PDB file of C-alpha atoms and ligand atoms in Angstrom:
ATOM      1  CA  UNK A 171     112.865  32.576 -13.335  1.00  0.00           C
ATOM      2  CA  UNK A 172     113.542  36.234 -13.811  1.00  0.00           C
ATOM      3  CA  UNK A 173     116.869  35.740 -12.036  1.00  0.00           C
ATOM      4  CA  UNK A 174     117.687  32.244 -13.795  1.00  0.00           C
ATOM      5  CA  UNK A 175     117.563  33.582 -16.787  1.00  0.00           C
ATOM      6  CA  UNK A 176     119.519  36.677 -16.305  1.00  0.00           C
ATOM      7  CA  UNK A 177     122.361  34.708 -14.971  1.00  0.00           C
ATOM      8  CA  UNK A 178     122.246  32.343 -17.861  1.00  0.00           C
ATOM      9  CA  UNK A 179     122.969  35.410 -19.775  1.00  0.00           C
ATOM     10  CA  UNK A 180     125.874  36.467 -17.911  1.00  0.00           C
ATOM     11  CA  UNK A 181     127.312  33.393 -18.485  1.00  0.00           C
ATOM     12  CA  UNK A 182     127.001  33.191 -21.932  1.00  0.00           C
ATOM     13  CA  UNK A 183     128.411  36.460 -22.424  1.00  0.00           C
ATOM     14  CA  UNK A 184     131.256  35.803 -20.429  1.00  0.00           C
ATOM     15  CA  UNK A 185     131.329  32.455 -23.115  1.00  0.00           C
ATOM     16  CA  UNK A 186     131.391  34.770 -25.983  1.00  0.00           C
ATOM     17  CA  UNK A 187     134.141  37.071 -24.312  1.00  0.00           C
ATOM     18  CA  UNK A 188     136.436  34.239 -24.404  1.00  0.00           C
ATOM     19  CA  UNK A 189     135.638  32.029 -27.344  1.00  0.00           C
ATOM     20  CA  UNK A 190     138.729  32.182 -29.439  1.00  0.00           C
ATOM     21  CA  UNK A 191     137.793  34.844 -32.560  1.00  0.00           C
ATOM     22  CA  UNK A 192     135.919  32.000 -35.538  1.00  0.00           C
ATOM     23  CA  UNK A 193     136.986  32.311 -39.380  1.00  0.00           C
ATOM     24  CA  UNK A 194     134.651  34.333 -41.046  1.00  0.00           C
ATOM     25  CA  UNK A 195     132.952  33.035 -43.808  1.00  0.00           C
ATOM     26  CA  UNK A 196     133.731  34.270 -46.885  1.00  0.00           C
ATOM     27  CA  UNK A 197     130.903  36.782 -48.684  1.00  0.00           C
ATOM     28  CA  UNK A 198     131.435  36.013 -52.471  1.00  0.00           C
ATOM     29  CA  UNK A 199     131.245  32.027 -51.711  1.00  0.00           C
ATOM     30  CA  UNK A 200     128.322  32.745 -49.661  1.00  0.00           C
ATOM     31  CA  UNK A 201     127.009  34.544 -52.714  1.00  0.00           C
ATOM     32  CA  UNK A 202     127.550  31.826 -54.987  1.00  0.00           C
ATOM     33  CA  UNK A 203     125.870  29.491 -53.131  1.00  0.00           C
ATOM     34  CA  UNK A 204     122.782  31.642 -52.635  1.00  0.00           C
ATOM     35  CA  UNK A 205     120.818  31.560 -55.808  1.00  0.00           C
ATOM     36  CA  UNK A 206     118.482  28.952 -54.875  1.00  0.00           C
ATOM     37  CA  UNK A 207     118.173  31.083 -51.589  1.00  0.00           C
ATOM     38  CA  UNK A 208     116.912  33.709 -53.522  1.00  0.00           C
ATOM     39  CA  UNK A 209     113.368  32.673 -54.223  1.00  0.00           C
ATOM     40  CA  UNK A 210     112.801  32.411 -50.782  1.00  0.00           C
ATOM     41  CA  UNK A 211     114.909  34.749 -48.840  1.00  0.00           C
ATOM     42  CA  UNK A 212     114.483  37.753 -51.741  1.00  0.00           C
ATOM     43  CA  UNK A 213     117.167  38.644 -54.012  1.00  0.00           C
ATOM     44  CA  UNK A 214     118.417  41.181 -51.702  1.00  0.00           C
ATOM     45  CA  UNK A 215     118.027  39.370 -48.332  1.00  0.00           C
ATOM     46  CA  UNK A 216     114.322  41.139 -47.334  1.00  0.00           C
ATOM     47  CA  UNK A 217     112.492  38.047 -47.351  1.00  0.00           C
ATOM     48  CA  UNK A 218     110.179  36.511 -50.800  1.00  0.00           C
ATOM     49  CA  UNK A 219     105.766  36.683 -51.167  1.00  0.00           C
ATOM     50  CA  UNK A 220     104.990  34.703 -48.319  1.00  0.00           C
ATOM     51  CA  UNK A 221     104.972  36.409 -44.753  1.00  0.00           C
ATOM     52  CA  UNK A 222     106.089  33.373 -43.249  1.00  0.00           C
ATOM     53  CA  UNK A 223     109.236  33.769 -45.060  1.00  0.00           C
ATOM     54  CA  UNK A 224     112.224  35.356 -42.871  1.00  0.00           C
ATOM     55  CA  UNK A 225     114.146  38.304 -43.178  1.00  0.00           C
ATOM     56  CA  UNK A 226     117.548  37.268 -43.334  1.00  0.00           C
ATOM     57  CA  UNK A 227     119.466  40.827 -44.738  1.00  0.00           C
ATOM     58  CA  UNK A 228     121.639  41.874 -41.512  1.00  0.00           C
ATOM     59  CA  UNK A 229     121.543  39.051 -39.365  1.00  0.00           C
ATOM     60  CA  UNK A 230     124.340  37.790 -37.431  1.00  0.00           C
ATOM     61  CA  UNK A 231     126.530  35.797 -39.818  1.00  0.00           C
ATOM     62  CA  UNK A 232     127.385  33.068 -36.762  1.00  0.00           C
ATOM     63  CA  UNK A 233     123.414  33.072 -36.011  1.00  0.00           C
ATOM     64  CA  UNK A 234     122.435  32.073 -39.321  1.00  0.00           C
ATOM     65  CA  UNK A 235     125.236  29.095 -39.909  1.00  0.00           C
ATOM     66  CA  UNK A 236     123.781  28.063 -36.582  1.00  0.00           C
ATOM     67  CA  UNK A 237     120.510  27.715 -37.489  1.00  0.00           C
ATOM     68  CA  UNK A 238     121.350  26.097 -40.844  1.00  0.00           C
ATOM     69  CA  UNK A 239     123.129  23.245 -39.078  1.00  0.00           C
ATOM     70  CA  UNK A 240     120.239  23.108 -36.846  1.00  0.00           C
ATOM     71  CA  UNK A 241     117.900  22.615 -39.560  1.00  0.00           C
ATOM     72  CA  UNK A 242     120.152  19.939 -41.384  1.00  0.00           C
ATOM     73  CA  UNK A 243     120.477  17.862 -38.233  1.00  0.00           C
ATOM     74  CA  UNK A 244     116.393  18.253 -37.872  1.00  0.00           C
ATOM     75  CA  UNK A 245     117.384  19.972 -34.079  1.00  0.00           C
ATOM     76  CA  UNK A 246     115.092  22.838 -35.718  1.00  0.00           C
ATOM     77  CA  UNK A 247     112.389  21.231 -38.033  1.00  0.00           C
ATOM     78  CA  UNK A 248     110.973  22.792 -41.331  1.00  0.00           C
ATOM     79  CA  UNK A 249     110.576  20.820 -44.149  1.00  0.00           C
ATOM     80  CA  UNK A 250     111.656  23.157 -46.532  1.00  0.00           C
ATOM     81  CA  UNK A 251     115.044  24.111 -44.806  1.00  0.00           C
ATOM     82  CA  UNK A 252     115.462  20.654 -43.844  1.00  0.00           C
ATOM     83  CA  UNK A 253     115.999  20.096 -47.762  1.00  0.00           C
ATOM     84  CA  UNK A 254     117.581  23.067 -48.828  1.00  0.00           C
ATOM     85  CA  UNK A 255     120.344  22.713 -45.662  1.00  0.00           C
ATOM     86  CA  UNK A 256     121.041  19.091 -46.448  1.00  0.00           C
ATOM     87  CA  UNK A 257     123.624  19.218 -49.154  1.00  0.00           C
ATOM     88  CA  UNK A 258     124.984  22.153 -47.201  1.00  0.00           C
ATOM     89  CA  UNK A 259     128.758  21.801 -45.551  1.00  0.00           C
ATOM     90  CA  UNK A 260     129.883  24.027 -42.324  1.00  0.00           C
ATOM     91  CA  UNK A 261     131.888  26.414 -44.950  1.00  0.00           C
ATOM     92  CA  UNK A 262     128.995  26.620 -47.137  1.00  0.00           C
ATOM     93  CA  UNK A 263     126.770  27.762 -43.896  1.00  0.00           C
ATOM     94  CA  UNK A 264     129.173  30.028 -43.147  1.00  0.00           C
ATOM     95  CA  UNK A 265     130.024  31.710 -46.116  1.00  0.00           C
ATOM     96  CA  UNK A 266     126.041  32.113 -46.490  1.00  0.00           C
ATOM     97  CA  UNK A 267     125.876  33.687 -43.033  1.00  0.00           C
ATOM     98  CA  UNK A 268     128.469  36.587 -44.227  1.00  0.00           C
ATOM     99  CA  UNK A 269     126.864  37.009 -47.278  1.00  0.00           C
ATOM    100  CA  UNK A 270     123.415  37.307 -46.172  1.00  0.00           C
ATOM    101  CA  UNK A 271     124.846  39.792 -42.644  1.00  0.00           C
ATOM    102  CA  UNK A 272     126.594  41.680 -45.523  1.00  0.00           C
ATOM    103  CA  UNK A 273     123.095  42.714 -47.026  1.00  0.00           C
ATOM    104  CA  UNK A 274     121.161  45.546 -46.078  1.00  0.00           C
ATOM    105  CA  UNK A 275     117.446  45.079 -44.201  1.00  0.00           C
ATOM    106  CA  UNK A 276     114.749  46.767 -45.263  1.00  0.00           C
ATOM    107  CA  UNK A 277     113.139  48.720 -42.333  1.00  0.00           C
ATOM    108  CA  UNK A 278     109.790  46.750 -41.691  1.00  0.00           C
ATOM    109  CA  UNK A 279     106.631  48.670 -39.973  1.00  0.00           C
ATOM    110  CA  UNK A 280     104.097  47.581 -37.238  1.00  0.00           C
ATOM    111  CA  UNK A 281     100.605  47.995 -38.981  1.00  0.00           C
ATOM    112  CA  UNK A 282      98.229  48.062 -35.839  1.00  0.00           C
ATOM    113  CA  UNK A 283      99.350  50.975 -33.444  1.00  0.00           C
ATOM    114  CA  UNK A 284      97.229  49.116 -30.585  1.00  0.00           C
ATOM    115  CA  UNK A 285      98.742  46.313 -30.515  1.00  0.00           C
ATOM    116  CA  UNK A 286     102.301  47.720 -31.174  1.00  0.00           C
ATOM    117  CA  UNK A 287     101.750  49.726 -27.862  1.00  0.00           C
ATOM    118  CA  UNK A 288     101.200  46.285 -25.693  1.00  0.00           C
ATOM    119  CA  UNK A 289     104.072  44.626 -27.631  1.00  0.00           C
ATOM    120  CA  UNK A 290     106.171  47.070 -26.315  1.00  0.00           C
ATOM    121  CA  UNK A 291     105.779  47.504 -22.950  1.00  0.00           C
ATOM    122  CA  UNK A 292     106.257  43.112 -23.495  1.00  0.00           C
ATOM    123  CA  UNK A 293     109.485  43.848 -25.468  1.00  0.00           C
ATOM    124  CA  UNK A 294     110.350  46.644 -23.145  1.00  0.00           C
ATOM    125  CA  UNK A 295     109.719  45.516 -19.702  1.00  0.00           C
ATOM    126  CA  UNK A 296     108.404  42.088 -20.070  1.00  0.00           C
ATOM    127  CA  UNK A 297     105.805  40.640 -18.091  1.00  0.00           C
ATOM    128  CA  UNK A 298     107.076  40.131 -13.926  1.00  0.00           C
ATOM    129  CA  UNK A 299     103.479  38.451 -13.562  1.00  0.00           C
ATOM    130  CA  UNK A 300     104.535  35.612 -15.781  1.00  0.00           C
ATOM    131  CA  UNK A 301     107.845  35.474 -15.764  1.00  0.00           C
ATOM    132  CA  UNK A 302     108.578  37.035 -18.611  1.00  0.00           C
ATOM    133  CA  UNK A 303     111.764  38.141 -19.094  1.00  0.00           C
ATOM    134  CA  UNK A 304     112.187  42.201 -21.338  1.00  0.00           C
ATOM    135  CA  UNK A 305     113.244  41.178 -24.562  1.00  0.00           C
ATOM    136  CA  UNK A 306     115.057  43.932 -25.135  1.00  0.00           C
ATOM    137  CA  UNK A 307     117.596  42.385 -22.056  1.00  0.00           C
ATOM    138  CA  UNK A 308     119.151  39.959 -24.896  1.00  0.00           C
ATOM    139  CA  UNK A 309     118.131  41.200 -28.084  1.00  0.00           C
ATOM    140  CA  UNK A 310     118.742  44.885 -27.571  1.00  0.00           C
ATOM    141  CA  UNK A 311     116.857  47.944 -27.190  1.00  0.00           C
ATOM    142  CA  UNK A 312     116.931  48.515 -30.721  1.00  0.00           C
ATOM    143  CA  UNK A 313     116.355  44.552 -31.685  1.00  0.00           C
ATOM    144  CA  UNK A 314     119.597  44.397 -33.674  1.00  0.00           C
ATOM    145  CA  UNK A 315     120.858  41.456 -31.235  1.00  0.00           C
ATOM    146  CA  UNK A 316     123.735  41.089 -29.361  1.00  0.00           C
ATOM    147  CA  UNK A 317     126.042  38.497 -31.263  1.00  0.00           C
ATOM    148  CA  UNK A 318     127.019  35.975 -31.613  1.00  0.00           C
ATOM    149  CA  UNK A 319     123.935  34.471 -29.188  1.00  0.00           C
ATOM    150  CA  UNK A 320     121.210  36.682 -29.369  1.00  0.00           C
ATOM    151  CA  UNK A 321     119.581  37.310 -32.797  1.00  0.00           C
ATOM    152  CA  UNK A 322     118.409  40.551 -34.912  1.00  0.00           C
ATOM    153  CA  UNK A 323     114.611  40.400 -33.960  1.00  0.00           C
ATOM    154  CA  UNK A 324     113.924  43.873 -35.661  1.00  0.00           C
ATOM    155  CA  UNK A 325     112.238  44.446 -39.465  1.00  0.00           C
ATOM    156  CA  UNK A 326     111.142  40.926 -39.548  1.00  0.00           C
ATOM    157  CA  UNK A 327     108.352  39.776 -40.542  1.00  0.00           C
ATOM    158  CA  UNK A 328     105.346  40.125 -38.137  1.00  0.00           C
ATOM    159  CA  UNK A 329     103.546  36.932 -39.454  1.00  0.00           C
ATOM    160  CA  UNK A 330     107.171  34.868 -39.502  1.00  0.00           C
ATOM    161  CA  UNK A 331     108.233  36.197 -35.724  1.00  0.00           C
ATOM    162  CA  UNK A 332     104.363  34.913 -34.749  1.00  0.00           C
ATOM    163  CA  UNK A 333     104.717  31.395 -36.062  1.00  0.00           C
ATOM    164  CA  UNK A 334     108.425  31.468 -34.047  1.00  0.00           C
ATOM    165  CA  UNK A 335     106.937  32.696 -31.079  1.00  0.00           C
ATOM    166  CA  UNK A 336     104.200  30.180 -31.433  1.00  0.00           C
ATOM    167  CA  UNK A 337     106.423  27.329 -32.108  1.00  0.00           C
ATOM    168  CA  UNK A 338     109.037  27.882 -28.924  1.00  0.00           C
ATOM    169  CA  UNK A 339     105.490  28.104 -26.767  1.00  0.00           C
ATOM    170  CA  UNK A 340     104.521  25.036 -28.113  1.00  0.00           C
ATOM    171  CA  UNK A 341     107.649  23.417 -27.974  1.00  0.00           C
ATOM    172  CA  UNK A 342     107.662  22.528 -31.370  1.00  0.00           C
ATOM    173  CA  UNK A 343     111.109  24.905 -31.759  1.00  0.00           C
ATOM    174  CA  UNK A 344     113.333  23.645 -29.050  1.00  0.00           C
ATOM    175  CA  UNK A 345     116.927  24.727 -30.943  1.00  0.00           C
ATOM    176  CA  UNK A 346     117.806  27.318 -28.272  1.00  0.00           C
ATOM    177  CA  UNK A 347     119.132  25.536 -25.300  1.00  0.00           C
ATOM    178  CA  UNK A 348     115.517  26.252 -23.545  1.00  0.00           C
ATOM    179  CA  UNK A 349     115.841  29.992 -23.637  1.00  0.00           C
ATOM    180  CA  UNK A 350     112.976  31.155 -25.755  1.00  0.00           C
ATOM    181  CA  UNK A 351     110.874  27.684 -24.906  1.00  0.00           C
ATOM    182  CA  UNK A 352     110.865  29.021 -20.890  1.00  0.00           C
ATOM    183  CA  UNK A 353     109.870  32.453 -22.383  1.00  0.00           C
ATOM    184  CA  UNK A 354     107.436  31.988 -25.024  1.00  0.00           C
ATOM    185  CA  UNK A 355     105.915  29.818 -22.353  1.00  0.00           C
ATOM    186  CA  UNK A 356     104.372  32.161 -20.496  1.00  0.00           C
ATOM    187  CA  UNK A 357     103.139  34.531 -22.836  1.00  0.00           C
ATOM    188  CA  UNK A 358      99.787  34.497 -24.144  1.00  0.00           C
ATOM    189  CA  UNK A 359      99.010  34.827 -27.739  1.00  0.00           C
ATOM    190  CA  UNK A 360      97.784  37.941 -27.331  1.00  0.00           C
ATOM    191  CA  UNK A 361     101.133  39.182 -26.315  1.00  0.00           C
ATOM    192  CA  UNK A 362     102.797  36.697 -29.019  1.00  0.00           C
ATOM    193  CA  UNK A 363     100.567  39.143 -31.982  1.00  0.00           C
ATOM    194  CA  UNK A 364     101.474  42.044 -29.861  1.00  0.00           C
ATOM    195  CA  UNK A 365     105.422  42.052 -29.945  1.00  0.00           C
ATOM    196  CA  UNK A 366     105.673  40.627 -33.019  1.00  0.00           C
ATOM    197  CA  UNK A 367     104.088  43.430 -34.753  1.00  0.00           C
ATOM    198  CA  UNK A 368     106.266  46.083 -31.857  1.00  0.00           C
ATOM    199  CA  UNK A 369     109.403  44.306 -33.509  1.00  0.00           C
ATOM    200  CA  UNK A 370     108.188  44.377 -37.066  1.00  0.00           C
ATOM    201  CA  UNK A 371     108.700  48.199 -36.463  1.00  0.00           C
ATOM    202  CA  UNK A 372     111.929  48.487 -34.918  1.00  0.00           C
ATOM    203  CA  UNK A 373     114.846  49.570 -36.508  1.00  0.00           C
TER     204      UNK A 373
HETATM  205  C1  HEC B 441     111.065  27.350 -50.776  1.00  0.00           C
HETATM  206  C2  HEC B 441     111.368  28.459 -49.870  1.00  0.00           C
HETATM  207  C3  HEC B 441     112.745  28.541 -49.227  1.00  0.00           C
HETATM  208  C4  HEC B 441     113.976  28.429 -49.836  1.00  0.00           C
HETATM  209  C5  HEC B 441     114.277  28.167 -51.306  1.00  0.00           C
HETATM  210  C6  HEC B 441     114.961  28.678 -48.788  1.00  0.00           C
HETATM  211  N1  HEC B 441     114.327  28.942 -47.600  1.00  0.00           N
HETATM  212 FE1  HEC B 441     115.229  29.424 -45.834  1.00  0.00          FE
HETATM  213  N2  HEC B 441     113.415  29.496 -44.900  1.00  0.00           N
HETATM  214  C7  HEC B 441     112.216  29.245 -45.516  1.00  0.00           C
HETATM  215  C8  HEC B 441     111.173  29.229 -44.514  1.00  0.00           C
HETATM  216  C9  HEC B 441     109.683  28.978 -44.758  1.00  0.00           C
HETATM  217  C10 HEC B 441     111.791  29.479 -43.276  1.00  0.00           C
HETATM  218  C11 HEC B 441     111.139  29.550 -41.890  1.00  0.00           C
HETATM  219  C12 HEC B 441     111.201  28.180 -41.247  1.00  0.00           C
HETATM  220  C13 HEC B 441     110.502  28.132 -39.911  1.00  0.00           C
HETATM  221  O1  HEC B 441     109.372  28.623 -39.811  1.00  0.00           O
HETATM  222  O2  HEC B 441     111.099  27.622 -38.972  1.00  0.00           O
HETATM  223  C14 HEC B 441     113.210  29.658 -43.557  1.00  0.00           C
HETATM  224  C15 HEC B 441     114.167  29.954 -42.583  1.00  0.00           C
HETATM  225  C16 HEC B 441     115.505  30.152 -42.856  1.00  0.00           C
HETATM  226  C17 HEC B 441     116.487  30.558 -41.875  1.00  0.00           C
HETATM  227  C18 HEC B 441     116.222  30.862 -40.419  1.00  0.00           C
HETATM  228  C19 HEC B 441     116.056  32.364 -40.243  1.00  0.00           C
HETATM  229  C20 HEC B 441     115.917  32.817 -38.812  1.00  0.00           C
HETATM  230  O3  HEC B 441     115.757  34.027 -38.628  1.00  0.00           O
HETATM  231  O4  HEC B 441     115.984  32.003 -37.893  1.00  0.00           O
HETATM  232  C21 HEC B 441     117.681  30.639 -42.523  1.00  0.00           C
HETATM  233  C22 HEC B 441     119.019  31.032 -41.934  1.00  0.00           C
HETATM  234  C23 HEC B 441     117.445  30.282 -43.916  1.00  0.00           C
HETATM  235  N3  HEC B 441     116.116  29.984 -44.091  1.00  0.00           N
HETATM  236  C24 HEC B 441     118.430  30.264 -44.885  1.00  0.00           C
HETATM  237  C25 HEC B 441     118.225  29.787 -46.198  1.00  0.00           C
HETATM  238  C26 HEC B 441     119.293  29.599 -47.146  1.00  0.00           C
HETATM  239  C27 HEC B 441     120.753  29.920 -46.900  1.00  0.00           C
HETATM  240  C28 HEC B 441     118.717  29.104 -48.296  1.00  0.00           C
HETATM  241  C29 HEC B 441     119.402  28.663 -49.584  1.00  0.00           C
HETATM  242  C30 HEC B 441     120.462  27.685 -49.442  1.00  0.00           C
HETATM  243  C31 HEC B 441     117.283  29.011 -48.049  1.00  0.00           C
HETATM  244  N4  HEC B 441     117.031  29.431 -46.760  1.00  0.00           N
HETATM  245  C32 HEC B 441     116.333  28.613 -48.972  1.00  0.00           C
HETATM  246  C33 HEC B 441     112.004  29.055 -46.869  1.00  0.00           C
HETATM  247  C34 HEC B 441     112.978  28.860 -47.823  1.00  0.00           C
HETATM  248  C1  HEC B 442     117.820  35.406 -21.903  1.00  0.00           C
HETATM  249  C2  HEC B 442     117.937  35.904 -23.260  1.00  0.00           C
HETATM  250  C3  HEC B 442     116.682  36.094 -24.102  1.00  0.00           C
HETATM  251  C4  HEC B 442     115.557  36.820 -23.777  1.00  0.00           C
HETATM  252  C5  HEC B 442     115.222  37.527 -22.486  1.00  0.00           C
HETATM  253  C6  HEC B 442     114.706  36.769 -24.959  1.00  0.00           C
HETATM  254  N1  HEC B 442     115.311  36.050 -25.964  1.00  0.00           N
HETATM  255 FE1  HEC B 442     114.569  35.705 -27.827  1.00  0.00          FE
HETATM  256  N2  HEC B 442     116.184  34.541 -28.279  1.00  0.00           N
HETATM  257  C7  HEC B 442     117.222  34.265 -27.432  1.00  0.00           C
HETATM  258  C8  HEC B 442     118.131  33.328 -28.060  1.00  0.00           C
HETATM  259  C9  HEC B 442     119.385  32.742 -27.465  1.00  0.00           C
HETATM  260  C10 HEC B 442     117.601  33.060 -29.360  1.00  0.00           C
HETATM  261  C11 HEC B 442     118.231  32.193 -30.451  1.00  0.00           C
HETATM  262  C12 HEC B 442     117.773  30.781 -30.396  1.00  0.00           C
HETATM  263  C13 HEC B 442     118.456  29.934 -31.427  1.00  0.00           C
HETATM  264  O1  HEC B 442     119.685  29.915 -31.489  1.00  0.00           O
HETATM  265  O2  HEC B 442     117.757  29.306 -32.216  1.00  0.00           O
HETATM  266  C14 HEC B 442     116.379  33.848 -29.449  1.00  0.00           C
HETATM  267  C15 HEC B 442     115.550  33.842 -30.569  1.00  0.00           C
HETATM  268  C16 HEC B 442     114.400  34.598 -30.687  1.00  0.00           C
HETATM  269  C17 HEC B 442     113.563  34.644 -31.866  1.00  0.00           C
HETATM  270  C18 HEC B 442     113.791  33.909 -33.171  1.00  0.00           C
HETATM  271  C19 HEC B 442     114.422  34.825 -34.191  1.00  0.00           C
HETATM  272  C20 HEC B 442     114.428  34.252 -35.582  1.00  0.00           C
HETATM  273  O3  HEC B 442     114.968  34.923 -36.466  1.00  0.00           O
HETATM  274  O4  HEC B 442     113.897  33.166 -35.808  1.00  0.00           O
HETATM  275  C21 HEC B 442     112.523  35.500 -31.585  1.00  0.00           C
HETATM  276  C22 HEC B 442     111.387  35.885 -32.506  1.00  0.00           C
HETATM  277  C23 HEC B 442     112.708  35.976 -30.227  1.00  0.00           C
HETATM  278  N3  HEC B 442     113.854  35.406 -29.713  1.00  0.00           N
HETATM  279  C24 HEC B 442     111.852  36.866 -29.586  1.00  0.00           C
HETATM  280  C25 HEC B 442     111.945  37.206 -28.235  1.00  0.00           C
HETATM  281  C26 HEC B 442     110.917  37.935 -27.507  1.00  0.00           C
HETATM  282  C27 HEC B 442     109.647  38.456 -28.112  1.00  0.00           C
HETATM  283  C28 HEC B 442     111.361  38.052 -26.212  1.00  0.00           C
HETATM  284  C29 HEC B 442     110.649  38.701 -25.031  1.00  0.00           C
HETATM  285  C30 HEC B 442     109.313  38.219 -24.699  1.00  0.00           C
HETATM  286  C31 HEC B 442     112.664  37.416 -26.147  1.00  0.00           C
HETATM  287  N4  HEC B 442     112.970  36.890 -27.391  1.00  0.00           N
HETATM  288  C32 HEC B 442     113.456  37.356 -25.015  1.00  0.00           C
HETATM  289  C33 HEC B 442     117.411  34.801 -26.161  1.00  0.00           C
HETATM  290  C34 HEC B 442     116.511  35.605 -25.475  1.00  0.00           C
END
């Protein structure tokens, strides 16, 4: 599994080495089209009242168009996205995804030091047992990602990066070509609470 995965990795970065450089979307357009966002999403990127809620200051510009055409096309299902990604076009998705990478994220902070200290040694060397792969293999020591395939996991939300977590385990969020499915998989909840609130804290 361990092995599987890495290669898949491999290969995708090879993919990304020599996809042909994508427009960038344009900031101020994404700007325009973000004031319904706002509510939401915060009016600087760092996320609204509700802890379920994402983050989306600093995050990969291609990652979030990608996950905006997921949720239009219901490959990634939330009711709430589904609606507000529906009258979206591919420029307005990316546009939104430069706008919203342009913005700066708020440093988060893991609340329970216990549980922080099993979520990383998860995030850090991931579990061999289970076939867990080290999260930090794809989305970076640091959690800032490696783009344009593997998001920013760090600042977020704990209670949003739980539900996610939760949702690829259950198979409920299949939008990722089976990576985080496989993964999530085999991790308990335990260890689901436990990295989510080690990322919360990264920066
Ligand atoms: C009424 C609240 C609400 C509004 C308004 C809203 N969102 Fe969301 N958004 C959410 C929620 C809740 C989620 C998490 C969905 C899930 O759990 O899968 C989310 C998730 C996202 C994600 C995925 C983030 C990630 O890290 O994977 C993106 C991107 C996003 N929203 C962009 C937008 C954009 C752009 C707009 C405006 C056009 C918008 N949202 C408006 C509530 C909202
Ligand atoms: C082989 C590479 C790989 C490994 C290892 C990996 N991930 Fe991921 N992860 C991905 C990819 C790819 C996505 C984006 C899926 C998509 O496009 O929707 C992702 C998405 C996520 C998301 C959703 C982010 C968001 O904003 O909604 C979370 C949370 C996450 N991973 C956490 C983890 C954790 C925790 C681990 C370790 C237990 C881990 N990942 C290991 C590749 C990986």
């Amino acid at each position: 599994m361990k092995i599987l995965l890495s290669l898949a990795m491999i290969a995708w970065m090879c993919l990304a080495l020599i996809a042909p450089a994508q427009a960038a979307g344009n900031i101020a357009a994404g700007k325009a089209k973000a004031g319904m966002c706002a509510a939401c999403h915060g009016q600087d990127g760092n996320g609204g009242a509700d802890p379920t809620w994402p983050k989306l200051a600093g995050q990969d510009p291609d990652y979030i168009a990608k996950q905006l055409a997921d949720f239009k096309a219901g490959r990634r299902k939330n009711a709430i996205m589904f609606g507000m990604a529906a009258a979206l076009s591919a420029a307005d998705m990316k546009n939104l995804g430069a706008y919203y990478a342009s913005l700066k994220s708020q440093p988060g902070a893991a609340n329970d030091a216990q549980l922080a200290k099993l979520g990383e040694k998860v995030y850090r060397g991931g579990n061999a047992k289970m076939g867990v792969s080290a999260c930090m293999s794809c989305h970076g020591p640091s959690g800032h990602g490696i783009p344009p395939r593997f998001p920013k996991v760090s600042g977020q939300k704990t209670a949003y990066t739980q539900n996610q977590l939760l949702a690829f385990k259950a198979g409920a969020r299949a939008n990722d070509g089976e990576t985080m499915t496989r993964i999530a998989f085999h991790m308990s909840e335990l260890e689901i609470k436990a990295v989510s609130e080690y990322m919360a804290g990264l920066h």
